[in-house]
Amino acid sequence: MADCLISMATVLRSHILSSAALPARPTPFPTSAHRFSISCNLQSTGAFAVPRRSVMALILSSCIFSQIERNVAFAQQSVDFREFIDTFDGYSFYYPKNWIQVRGANADIFFRDPFVLDENISVEVSSPSSSKYKSVQDLGPPEEAGKAVLRQYLTEFMSTRLGVRRESSILSTSSRIADDGKMYYQIEVNIKSYASNNELAVMPQDRVVRLEWDRRYLSVLGVENNQLYELRLQVPENVFLQEENDLRRVMDSFRVNKLSA
């Protein structure tokens, strides 16, 4: 914006000097610092009010649109990723490098966005002593696996509060063969949580139900070492479209690795 104002002062000076028909001014032309002050305060005499205002409007419009273009370009820049490799449990994935690791979060690993607190990545690994998976297909087709994943989410989010209601749906289920030759299932579900603002009210009209949160959950399932691995992504539904490409890159990066004996 400072560059725009300096350019404005330069244009105004050229405009004033080129106006030979206008009467001479008794005071000398202002210095560079004075011109900047005039540009910032938008001061003008009656003789110059209309043309200077027009010039200023054109310059300000150019500055504003230029700034908008720079902001849009910045917003569309790709996110930088960092690879996380767990050699002990046998899996790896990419995550946004500005996300922070949260310890003690009931998961094998957990990262979250430092600004959007409802956005996070975690990995769950089944116990090697209680699971004997040979392939992700042991879960059945992707559709059946999707139902199991949704049931697990709803169980985890079960609430004992009065007036809480959950709505859920399976958005998509699919399978893919990654470059490591293994099959992975990808599951997407949506869960909405509603709650009453006054669950103890006697009259129904006093128990107004409101939307608490609306989230999308993306899971990638893989099997190796006789264990089931699940990469989980949680994101608020209202920001999913903005970050979909980055989230899908995280999903596609998930790999389960054979542990050495």
PDB file of C-alpha atoms in Angstrom:
ATOM      1  CA  MET A   1       0.000   0.000   0.000  1.00  0.00           C
ATOM      2  CA  ALA A   2       2.933   2.365   0.672  1.00  0.00           C
ATOM      3  CA  ASP A   3       4.150   1.771  -2.897  1.00  0.00           C
ATOM      4  CA  CYS A   4       0.678   2.628  -4.152  1.00  0.00           C
ATOM      5  CA  LEU A   5       0.615   5.922  -2.221  1.00  0.00           C
ATOM      6  CA  ILE A   6       4.047   6.922  -3.536  1.00  0.00           C
ATOM      7  CA  SER A   7       2.874   6.102  -7.067  1.00  0.00           C
ATOM      8  CA  MET A   8      -0.233   8.205  -6.387  1.00  0.00           C
ATOM      9  CA  ALA A   9       1.906  11.196  -5.428  1.00  0.00           C
ATOM     10  CA  THR A  10       3.981  10.814  -8.595  1.00  0.00           C
ATOM     11  CA  VAL A  11       0.899  10.676 -10.825  1.00  0.00           C
ATOM     12  CA  LEU A  12      -0.603  13.708  -9.113  1.00  0.00           C
ATOM     13  CA  ARG A  13       2.595  15.684  -9.617  1.00  0.00           C
ATOM     14  CA  SER A  14       2.632  14.828 -13.341  1.00  0.00           C
ATOM     15  CA  HIS A  15      -1.042  15.757 -13.583  1.00  0.00           C
ATOM     16  CA  ILE A  16      -0.479  19.119 -11.907  1.00  0.00           C
ATOM     17  CA  LEU A  17       2.596  20.022 -13.971  1.00  0.00           C
ATOM     18  CA  SER A  18       0.857  19.126 -17.229  1.00  0.00           C
ATOM     19  CA  SER A  19      -2.152  21.382 -16.507  1.00  0.00           C
ATOM     20  CA  ALA A  20      -0.807  24.574 -18.134  1.00  0.00           C
ATOM     21  CA  ALA A  21      -4.230  26.228 -18.243  1.00  0.00           C
ATOM     22  CA  LEU A  22      -4.531  26.264 -14.494  1.00  0.00           C
ATOM     23  CA  PRO A  23      -3.430  29.397 -12.584  1.00  0.00           C
ATOM     24  CA  ALA A  24       0.014  29.452 -11.017  1.00  0.00           C
ATOM     25  CA  ARG A  25       0.139  28.623  -7.335  1.00  0.00           C
ATOM     26  CA  PRO A  26       1.869  31.148  -5.048  1.00  0.00           C
ATOM     27  CA  THR A  27       3.571  28.454  -2.956  1.00  0.00           C
ATOM     28  CA  PRO A  28       6.425  26.246  -4.234  1.00  0.00           C
ATOM     29  CA  PHE A  29       5.710  22.646  -5.171  1.00  0.00           C
ATOM     30  CA  PRO A  30       5.867  20.494  -2.020  1.00  0.00           C
ATOM     31  CA  THR A  31       8.797  18.252  -1.231  1.00  0.00           C
ATOM     32  CA  SER A  32       8.661  14.452  -1.561  1.00  0.00           C
ATOM     33  CA  ALA A  33       7.787  14.025   2.120  1.00  0.00           C
ATOM     34  CA  HIS A  34       5.058  16.643   1.802  1.00  0.00           C
ATOM     35  CA  ARG A  35       3.635  14.900  -1.269  1.00  0.00           C
ATOM     36  CA  PHE A  36       3.338  11.668   0.737  1.00  0.00           C
ATOM     37  CA  SER A  37       1.454  13.529   3.460  1.00  0.00           C
ATOM     38  CA  ILE A  38      -0.929  15.006   0.882  1.00  0.00           C
ATOM     39  CA  SER A  39      -1.545  11.556  -0.583  1.00  0.00           C
ATOM     40  CA  CYS A  40      -2.313  10.042   2.803  1.00  0.00           C
ATOM     41  CA  ASN A  41      -4.661  12.826   3.931  1.00  0.00           C
ATOM     42  CA  LEU A  42      -6.314  13.196   0.521  1.00  0.00           C
ATOM     43  CA  GLN A  43      -6.245  17.033   0.768  1.00  0.00           C
ATOM     44  CA  SER A  44      -7.046  19.090  -2.339  1.00  0.00           C
ATOM     45  CA  THR A  45      -8.196  22.570  -3.365  1.00  0.00           C
ATOM     46  CA  GLY A  46     -11.418  23.164  -5.209  1.00  0.00           C
ATOM     47  CA  ALA A  47      -9.644  23.474  -8.565  1.00  0.00           C
ATOM     48  CA  PHE A  48      -8.096  20.033  -8.247  1.00  0.00           C
ATOM     49  CA  ALA A  49     -10.840  18.178  -6.319  1.00  0.00           C
ATOM     50  CA  VAL A  50     -12.438  16.305  -9.221  1.00  0.00           C
ATOM     51  CA  PRO A  51      -9.423  15.280 -11.300  1.00  0.00           C
ATOM     52  CA  ARG A  52      -7.331  14.318  -8.276  1.00  0.00           C
ATOM     53  CA  ARG A  53     -10.172  12.267  -6.829  1.00  0.00           C
ATOM     54  CA  SER A  54     -10.532  10.424 -10.131  1.00  0.00           C
ATOM     55  CA  VAL A  55      -6.824   9.698 -10.323  1.00  0.00           C
ATOM     56  CA  MET A  56      -6.758   8.553  -6.704  1.00  0.00           C
ATOM     57  CA  ALA A  57      -9.738   6.248  -7.244  1.00  0.00           C
ATOM     58  CA  LEU A  58      -8.056   4.592 -10.220  1.00  0.00           C
ATOM     59  CA  ILE A  59      -4.787   4.106  -8.357  1.00  0.00           C
ATOM     60  CA  LEU A  60      -6.465   2.830  -5.188  1.00  0.00           C
ATOM     61  CA  SER A  61      -8.562   0.404  -7.242  1.00  0.00           C
ATOM     62  CA  SER A  62      -5.423  -0.948  -8.890  1.00  0.00           C
ATOM     63  CA  CYS A  63      -3.727  -1.309  -5.516  1.00  0.00           C
ATOM     64  CA  ILE A  64      -6.709  -3.117  -3.991  1.00  0.00           C
ATOM     65  CA  PHE A  65      -7.084  -5.576  -6.865  1.00  0.00           C
ATOM     66  CA  SER A  66      -3.337  -6.182  -6.878  1.00  0.00           C
ATOM     67  CA  GLN A  67      -3.432  -6.958  -3.147  1.00  0.00           C
ATOM     68  CA  ILE A  68      -6.415  -9.308  -3.625  1.00  0.00           C
ATOM     69  CA  GLU A  69      -4.561 -11.188  -6.364  1.00  0.00           C
ATOM     70  CA  ARG A  70      -1.517 -11.565  -4.091  1.00  0.00           C
ATOM     71  CA  ASN A  71      -3.733 -12.859  -1.247  1.00  0.00           C
ATOM     72  CA  VAL A  72      -5.468 -15.381  -3.518  1.00  0.00           C
ATOM     73  CA  ALA A  73      -2.122 -16.596  -4.841  1.00  0.00           C
ATOM     74  CA  PHE A  74      -0.851 -16.984  -1.284  1.00  0.00           C
ATOM     75  CA  ALA A  75      -3.970 -18.919  -0.235  1.00  0.00           C
ATOM     76  CA  GLN A  76      -3.545 -21.302  -3.171  1.00  0.00           C
ATOM     77  CA  GLN A  77       0.065 -22.137  -2.425  1.00  0.00           C
ATOM     78  CA  SER A  78       0.683 -25.791  -1.730  1.00  0.00           C
ATOM     79  CA  VAL A  79       1.147 -26.868   1.853  1.00  0.00           C
ATOM     80  CA  ASP A  80       4.598 -28.131   2.794  1.00  0.00           C
ATOM     81  CA  PHE A  81       4.600 -31.693   4.086  1.00  0.00           C
ATOM     82  CA  ARG A  82       6.832 -33.703   6.355  1.00  0.00           C
ATOM     83  CA  GLU A  83       7.071 -37.491   6.468  1.00  0.00           C
ATOM     84  CA  PHE A  84       6.449 -39.341   9.705  1.00  0.00           C
ATOM     85  CA  ILE A  85       7.941 -42.837   9.864  1.00  0.00           C
ATOM     86  CA  ASP A  86       7.257 -45.223  12.735  1.00  0.00           C
ATOM     87  CA  THR A  87       9.836 -47.969  12.435  1.00  0.00           C
ATOM     88  CA  PHE A  88       8.695 -49.624  15.655  1.00  0.00           C
ATOM     89  CA  ASP A  89       5.037 -50.177  14.649  1.00  0.00           C
ATOM     90  CA  GLY A  90       5.582 -50.219  10.905  1.00  0.00           C
ATOM     91  CA  TYR A  91       3.783 -47.347   9.137  1.00  0.00           C
ATOM     92  CA  SER A  92       4.453 -43.949   7.548  1.00  0.00           C
ATOM     93  CA  PHE A  93       2.529 -40.970   6.148  1.00  0.00           C
ATOM     94  CA  TYR A  94       2.922 -37.321   5.221  1.00  0.00           C
ATOM     95  CA  TYR A  95       1.430 -34.508   7.281  1.00  0.00           C
ATOM     96  CA  PRO A  96       1.444 -30.669   7.023  1.00  0.00           C
ATOM     97  CA  LYS A  97       4.753 -29.565   8.508  1.00  0.00           C
ATOM     98  CA  ASN A  98       3.181 -26.769  10.598  1.00  0.00           C
ATOM     99  CA  TRP A  99       0.936 -29.246  12.464  1.00  0.00           C
ATOM    100  CA  ILE A 100       2.007 -30.083  15.989  1.00  0.00           C
ATOM    101  CA  GLN A 101       2.253 -33.434  17.715  1.00  0.00           C
ATOM    102  CA  VAL A 102       0.013 -33.936  20.748  1.00  0.00           C
ATOM    103  CA  ARG A 103       1.176 -36.497  23.268  1.00  0.00           C
ATOM    104  CA  GLY A 104      -1.145 -38.438  25.543  1.00  0.00           C
ATOM    105  CA  ALA A 105      -3.970 -38.351  23.000  1.00  0.00           C
ATOM    106  CA  ASN A 106      -5.207 -41.981  23.141  1.00  0.00           C
ATOM    107  CA  ALA A 107      -3.686 -42.873  19.756  1.00  0.00           C
ATOM    108  CA  ASP A 108      -0.434 -44.321  18.484  1.00  0.00           C
ATOM    109  CA  ILE A 109       0.425 -40.903  17.005  1.00  0.00           C
ATOM    110  CA  PHE A 110      -1.560 -37.660  16.880  1.00  0.00           C
ATOM    111  CA  PHE A 111      -0.983 -34.382  15.026  1.00  0.00           C
ATOM    112  CA  ARG A 112      -3.318 -31.394  14.870  1.00  0.00           C
ATOM    113  CA  ASP A 113      -3.602 -28.072  13.119  1.00  0.00           C
ATOM    114  CA  PRO A 114      -2.437 -25.333  15.525  1.00  0.00           C
ATOM    115  CA  PHE A 115      -5.166 -22.966  14.302  1.00  0.00           C
ATOM    116  CA  VAL A 116      -8.136 -25.201  13.422  1.00  0.00           C
ATOM    117  CA  LEU A 117      -8.258 -27.283  16.577  1.00  0.00           C
ATOM    118  CA  ASP A 118     -10.900 -29.677  15.208  1.00  0.00           C
ATOM    119  CA  GLU A 119      -8.568 -30.704  12.390  1.00  0.00           C
ATOM    120  CA  ASN A 120      -6.185 -33.535  13.148  1.00  0.00           C
ATOM    121  CA  ILE A 121      -4.477 -36.772  12.078  1.00  0.00           C
ATOM    122  CA  SER A 122      -4.094 -39.909  14.142  1.00  0.00           C
ATOM    123  CA  VAL A 123      -3.149 -43.532  13.631  1.00  0.00           C
ATOM    124  CA  GLU A 124      -4.650 -46.543  15.394  1.00  0.00           C
ATOM    125  CA  VAL A 125      -2.942 -49.957  15.379  1.00  0.00           C
ATOM    126  CA  SER A 126      -4.618 -53.158  16.510  1.00  0.00           C
ATOM    127  CA  SER A 127      -2.952 -55.270  19.170  1.00  0.00           C
ATOM    128  CA  PRO A 128      -0.616 -57.894  17.679  1.00  0.00           C
ATOM    129  CA  SER A 129      -1.758 -60.423  20.264  1.00  0.00           C
ATOM    130  CA  SER A 130      -5.461 -60.104  19.462  1.00  0.00           C
ATOM    131  CA  SER A 131      -5.463 -59.700  15.690  1.00  0.00           C
ATOM    132  CA  LYS A 132      -4.457 -62.090  12.909  1.00  0.00           C
ATOM    133  CA  TYR A 133      -5.205 -60.090   9.781  1.00  0.00           C
ATOM    134  CA  LYS A 134      -3.706 -61.254   6.512  1.00  0.00           C
ATOM    135  CA  SER A 135      -5.221 -58.620   4.235  1.00  0.00           C
ATOM    136  CA  VAL A 136      -7.533 -55.646   4.506  1.00  0.00           C
ATOM    137  CA  GLN A 137     -10.020 -57.797   2.619  1.00  0.00           C
ATOM    138  CA  ASP A 138     -10.482 -59.766   5.847  1.00  0.00           C
ATOM    139  CA  LEU A 139     -12.789 -56.861   6.805  1.00  0.00           C
ATOM    140  CA  GLY A 140     -15.072 -57.707   3.898  1.00  0.00           C
ATOM    141  CA  PRO A 141     -15.713 -55.391   0.945  1.00  0.00           C
ATOM    142  CA  PRO A 142     -15.126 -51.623   1.406  1.00  0.00           C
ATOM    143  CA  GLU A 143     -18.856 -51.075   2.032  1.00  0.00           C
ATOM    144  CA  GLU A 144     -18.839 -53.428   5.010  1.00  0.00           C
ATOM    145  CA  ALA A 145     -15.632 -51.894   6.318  1.00  0.00           C
ATOM    146  CA  GLY A 146     -17.263 -48.471   6.040  1.00  0.00           C
ATOM    147  CA  LYS A 147     -20.152 -49.562   8.262  1.00  0.00           C
ATOM    148  CA  ALA A 148     -17.722 -50.894  10.854  1.00  0.00           C
ATOM    149  CA  VAL A 149     -15.699 -47.663  10.809  1.00  0.00           C
ATOM    150  CA  LEU A 150     -18.834 -45.559  11.279  1.00  0.00           C
ATOM    151  CA  ARG A 151     -20.014 -47.738  14.168  1.00  0.00           C
ATOM    152  CA  GLN A 152     -16.639 -47.303  15.836  1.00  0.00           C
ATOM    153  CA  TYR A 153     -16.779 -43.518  15.486  1.00  0.00           C
ATOM    154  CA  LEU A 154     -20.299 -43.377  16.925  1.00  0.00           C
ATOM    155  CA  THR A 155     -19.260 -45.576  19.839  1.00  0.00           C
ATOM    156  CA  GLU A 156     -16.332 -43.313  20.624  1.00  0.00           C
ATOM    157  CA  PHE A 157     -18.487 -40.180  20.432  1.00  0.00           C
ATOM    158  CA  MET A 158     -21.287 -41.603  22.553  1.00  0.00           C
ATOM    159  CA  SER A 159     -22.426 -39.015  25.089  1.00  0.00           C
ATOM    160  CA  THR A 160     -24.284 -39.330  28.384  1.00  0.00           C
ATOM    161  CA  ARG A 161     -25.576 -35.764  28.180  1.00  0.00           C
ATOM    162  CA  LEU A 162     -29.308 -35.310  27.908  1.00  0.00           C
ATOM    163  CA  GLY A 163     -30.637 -33.949  24.646  1.00  0.00           C
ATOM    164  CA  VAL A 164     -27.658 -34.958  22.501  1.00  0.00           C
ATOM    165  CA  ARG A 165     -28.440 -36.377  19.075  1.00  0.00           C
ATOM    166  CA  ARG A 166     -26.044 -37.546  16.368  1.00  0.00           C
ATOM    167  CA  GLU A 167     -26.674 -37.779  12.643  1.00  0.00           C
ATOM    168  CA  SER A 168     -24.256 -39.774  10.518  1.00  0.00           C
ATOM    169  CA  SER A 169     -23.816 -41.004   6.968  1.00  0.00           C
ATOM    170  CA  ILE A 170     -21.251 -42.892   4.910  1.00  0.00           C
ATOM    171  CA  LEU A 171     -20.156 -40.593   2.077  1.00  0.00           C
ATOM    172  CA  SER A 172     -17.882 -42.958   0.158  1.00  0.00           C
ATOM    173  CA  THR A 173     -16.008 -46.264   0.345  1.00  0.00           C
ATOM    174  CA  SER A 174     -13.292 -47.429  -2.037  1.00  0.00           C
ATOM    175  CA  SER A 175     -10.194 -49.574  -2.363  1.00  0.00           C
ATOM    176  CA  ARG A 176      -6.870 -48.972  -4.097  1.00  0.00           C
ATOM    177  CA  ILE A 177      -3.592 -50.734  -4.730  1.00  0.00           C
ATOM    178  CA  ALA A 178      -0.705 -48.471  -3.690  1.00  0.00           C
ATOM    179  CA  ASP A 179       2.813 -48.455  -5.107  1.00  0.00           C
ATOM    180  CA  ASP A 180       3.881 -50.910  -2.395  1.00  0.00           C
ATOM    181  CA  GLY A 181       1.568 -53.514  -3.905  1.00  0.00           C
ATOM    182  CA  LYS A 182      -0.766 -53.574  -0.895  1.00  0.00           C
ATOM    183  CA  MET A 183      -4.499 -52.927  -0.914  1.00  0.00           C
ATOM    184  CA  TYR A 184      -5.906 -50.078   1.169  1.00  0.00           C
ATOM    185  CA  TYR A 185      -9.506 -49.163   1.942  1.00  0.00           C
ATOM    186  CA  GLN A 186     -10.568 -45.520   2.058  1.00  0.00           C
ATOM    187  CA  ILE A 187     -13.693 -44.560   4.024  1.00  0.00           C
ATOM    188  CA  GLU A 188     -15.347 -41.149   4.323  1.00  0.00           C
ATOM    189  CA  VAL A 189     -18.155 -40.422   6.766  1.00  0.00           C
ATOM    190  CA  ASN A 190     -19.947 -37.344   8.050  1.00  0.00           C
ATOM    191  CA  ILE A 191     -21.166 -36.949  11.621  1.00  0.00           C
ATOM    192  CA  LYS A 192     -23.221 -34.074  12.989  1.00  0.00           C
ATOM    193  CA  SER A 193     -23.870 -33.493  16.675  1.00  0.00           C
ATOM    194  CA  TYR A 194     -26.964 -31.681  17.940  1.00  0.00           C
ATOM    195  CA  ALA A 195     -27.703 -30.694  21.514  1.00  0.00           C
ATOM    196  CA  SER A 196     -30.427 -28.862  23.389  1.00  0.00           C
ATOM    197  CA  ASN A 197     -29.566 -25.469  24.830  1.00  0.00           C
ATOM    198  CA  ASN A 198     -31.648 -26.284  27.916  1.00  0.00           C
ATOM    199  CA  GLU A 199     -32.030 -30.058  28.235  1.00  0.00           C
ATOM    200  CA  LEU A 200     -33.657 -29.782  31.685  1.00  0.00           C
ATOM    201  CA  ALA A 201     -36.477 -27.516  30.531  1.00  0.00           C
ATOM    202  CA  VAL A 202     -39.975 -28.866  31.197  1.00  0.00           C
ATOM    203  CA  MET A 203     -41.647 -27.439  28.093  1.00  0.00           C
ATOM    204  CA  PRO A 204     -40.519 -28.789  24.693  1.00  0.00           C
ATOM    205  CA  GLN A 205     -40.452 -25.281  23.175  1.00  0.00           C
ATOM    206  CA  ASP A 206     -37.815 -24.311  25.727  1.00  0.00           C
ATOM    207  CA  ARG A 207     -35.492 -27.115  24.618  1.00  0.00           C
ATOM    208  CA  VAL A 208     -34.077 -25.592  21.444  1.00  0.00           C
ATOM    209  CA  VAL A 209     -31.796 -27.987  19.581  1.00  0.00           C
ATOM    210  CA  ARG A 210     -28.724 -26.511  17.904  1.00  0.00           C
ATOM    211  CA  LEU A 211     -25.886 -27.877  15.800  1.00  0.00           C
ATOM    212  CA  GLU A 212     -22.786 -28.379  17.950  1.00  0.00           C
ATOM    213  CA  TRP A 213     -20.396 -29.561  15.266  1.00  0.00           C
ATOM    214  CA  ASP A 214     -20.339 -30.941  11.739  1.00  0.00           C
ATOM    215  CA  ARG A 215     -17.238 -32.957  10.811  1.00  0.00           C
ATOM    216  CA  ARG A 216     -15.910 -35.192   8.089  1.00  0.00           C
ATOM    217  CA  TYR A 217     -13.873 -38.249   9.006  1.00  0.00           C
ATOM    218  CA  LEU A 218     -11.560 -39.862   6.485  1.00  0.00           C
ATOM    219  CA  SER A 219     -10.041 -43.255   7.249  1.00  0.00           C
ATOM    220  CA  VAL A 220      -7.431 -45.302   5.413  1.00  0.00           C
ATOM    221  CA  LEU A 221      -7.203 -48.974   6.405  1.00  0.00           C
ATOM    222  CA  GLY A 222      -4.247 -51.221   5.732  1.00  0.00           C
ATOM    223  CA  VAL A 223      -2.984 -54.582   6.992  1.00  0.00           C
ATOM    224  CA  GLU A 224       0.567 -55.716   7.659  1.00  0.00           C
ATOM    225  CA  ASN A 225       2.363 -57.693  10.388  1.00  0.00           C
ATOM    226  CA  ASN A 226      -0.986 -59.413  11.120  1.00  0.00           C
ATOM    227  CA  GLN A 227      -2.270 -56.056  12.371  1.00  0.00           C
ATOM    228  CA  LEU A 228      -4.919 -53.591  11.202  1.00  0.00           C
ATOM    229  CA  TYR A 229      -3.688 -50.017  10.760  1.00  0.00           C
ATOM    230  CA  GLU A 230      -6.068 -47.072  10.476  1.00  0.00           C
ATOM    231  CA  LEU A 231      -5.066 -43.531   9.506  1.00  0.00           C
ATOM    232  CA  ARG A 232      -7.744 -41.079  10.660  1.00  0.00           C
ATOM    233  CA  LEU A 233      -8.275 -37.542   9.444  1.00  0.00           C
ATOM    234  CA  GLN A 234     -10.808 -35.264  11.118  1.00  0.00           C
ATOM    235  CA  VAL A 235     -11.789 -31.931   9.580  1.00  0.00           C
ATOM    236  CA  PRO A 236     -14.737 -29.546  10.063  1.00  0.00           C
ATOM    237  CA  GLU A 237     -17.094 -29.896   7.132  1.00  0.00           C
ATOM    238  CA  ASN A 238     -17.038 -26.155   6.422  1.00  0.00           C
ATOM    239  CA  VAL A 239     -13.301 -26.185   5.634  1.00  0.00           C
ATOM    240  CA  PHE A 240     -13.091 -29.577   3.919  1.00  0.00           C
ATOM    241  CA  LEU A 241     -13.388 -28.262   0.344  1.00  0.00           C
ATOM    242  CA  GLN A 242     -10.665 -25.683   0.950  1.00  0.00           C
ATOM    243  CA  GLU A 243      -8.210 -28.348   2.108  1.00  0.00           C
ATOM    244  CA  GLU A 244      -9.441 -31.396   0.221  1.00  0.00           C
ATOM    245  CA  ASN A 245      -6.385 -31.721  -2.033  1.00  0.00           C
ATOM    246  CA  ASP A 246      -3.989 -31.629   0.917  1.00  0.00           C
ATOM    247  CA  LEU A 247      -6.085 -34.086   2.916  1.00  0.00           C
ATOM    248  CA  ARG A 248      -6.208 -36.532   0.038  1.00  0.00           C
ATOM    249  CA  ARG A 249      -2.457 -36.282  -0.360  1.00  0.00           C
ATOM    250  CA  VAL A 250      -2.120 -37.332   3.287  1.00  0.00           C
ATOM    251  CA  MET A 251      -4.487 -40.244   2.699  1.00  0.00           C
ATOM    252  CA  ASP A 252      -2.623 -41.394  -0.412  1.00  0.00           C
ATOM    253  CA  SER A 253       0.705 -41.260   1.429  1.00  0.00           C
ATOM    254  CA  PHE A 254      -0.252 -43.760   4.135  1.00  0.00           C
ATOM    255  CA  ARG A 255       1.801 -46.963   4.005  1.00  0.00           C
ATOM    256  CA  VAL A 256       2.069 -49.988   6.265  1.00  0.00           C
ATOM    257  CA  ASN A 257       5.499 -51.574   6.391  1.00  0.00           C
ATOM    258  CA  LYS A 258       6.776 -55.059   7.115  1.00  0.00           C
ATOM    259  CA  LEU A 259       8.618 -55.226  10.427  1.00  0.00           C
ATOM    260  CA  SER A 260      11.911 -57.060  10.469  1.00  0.00           C
ATOM    261  CA  ALA A 261      11.899 -60.253  12.529  1.00  0.00           C
TER     262      ALA A 261
END
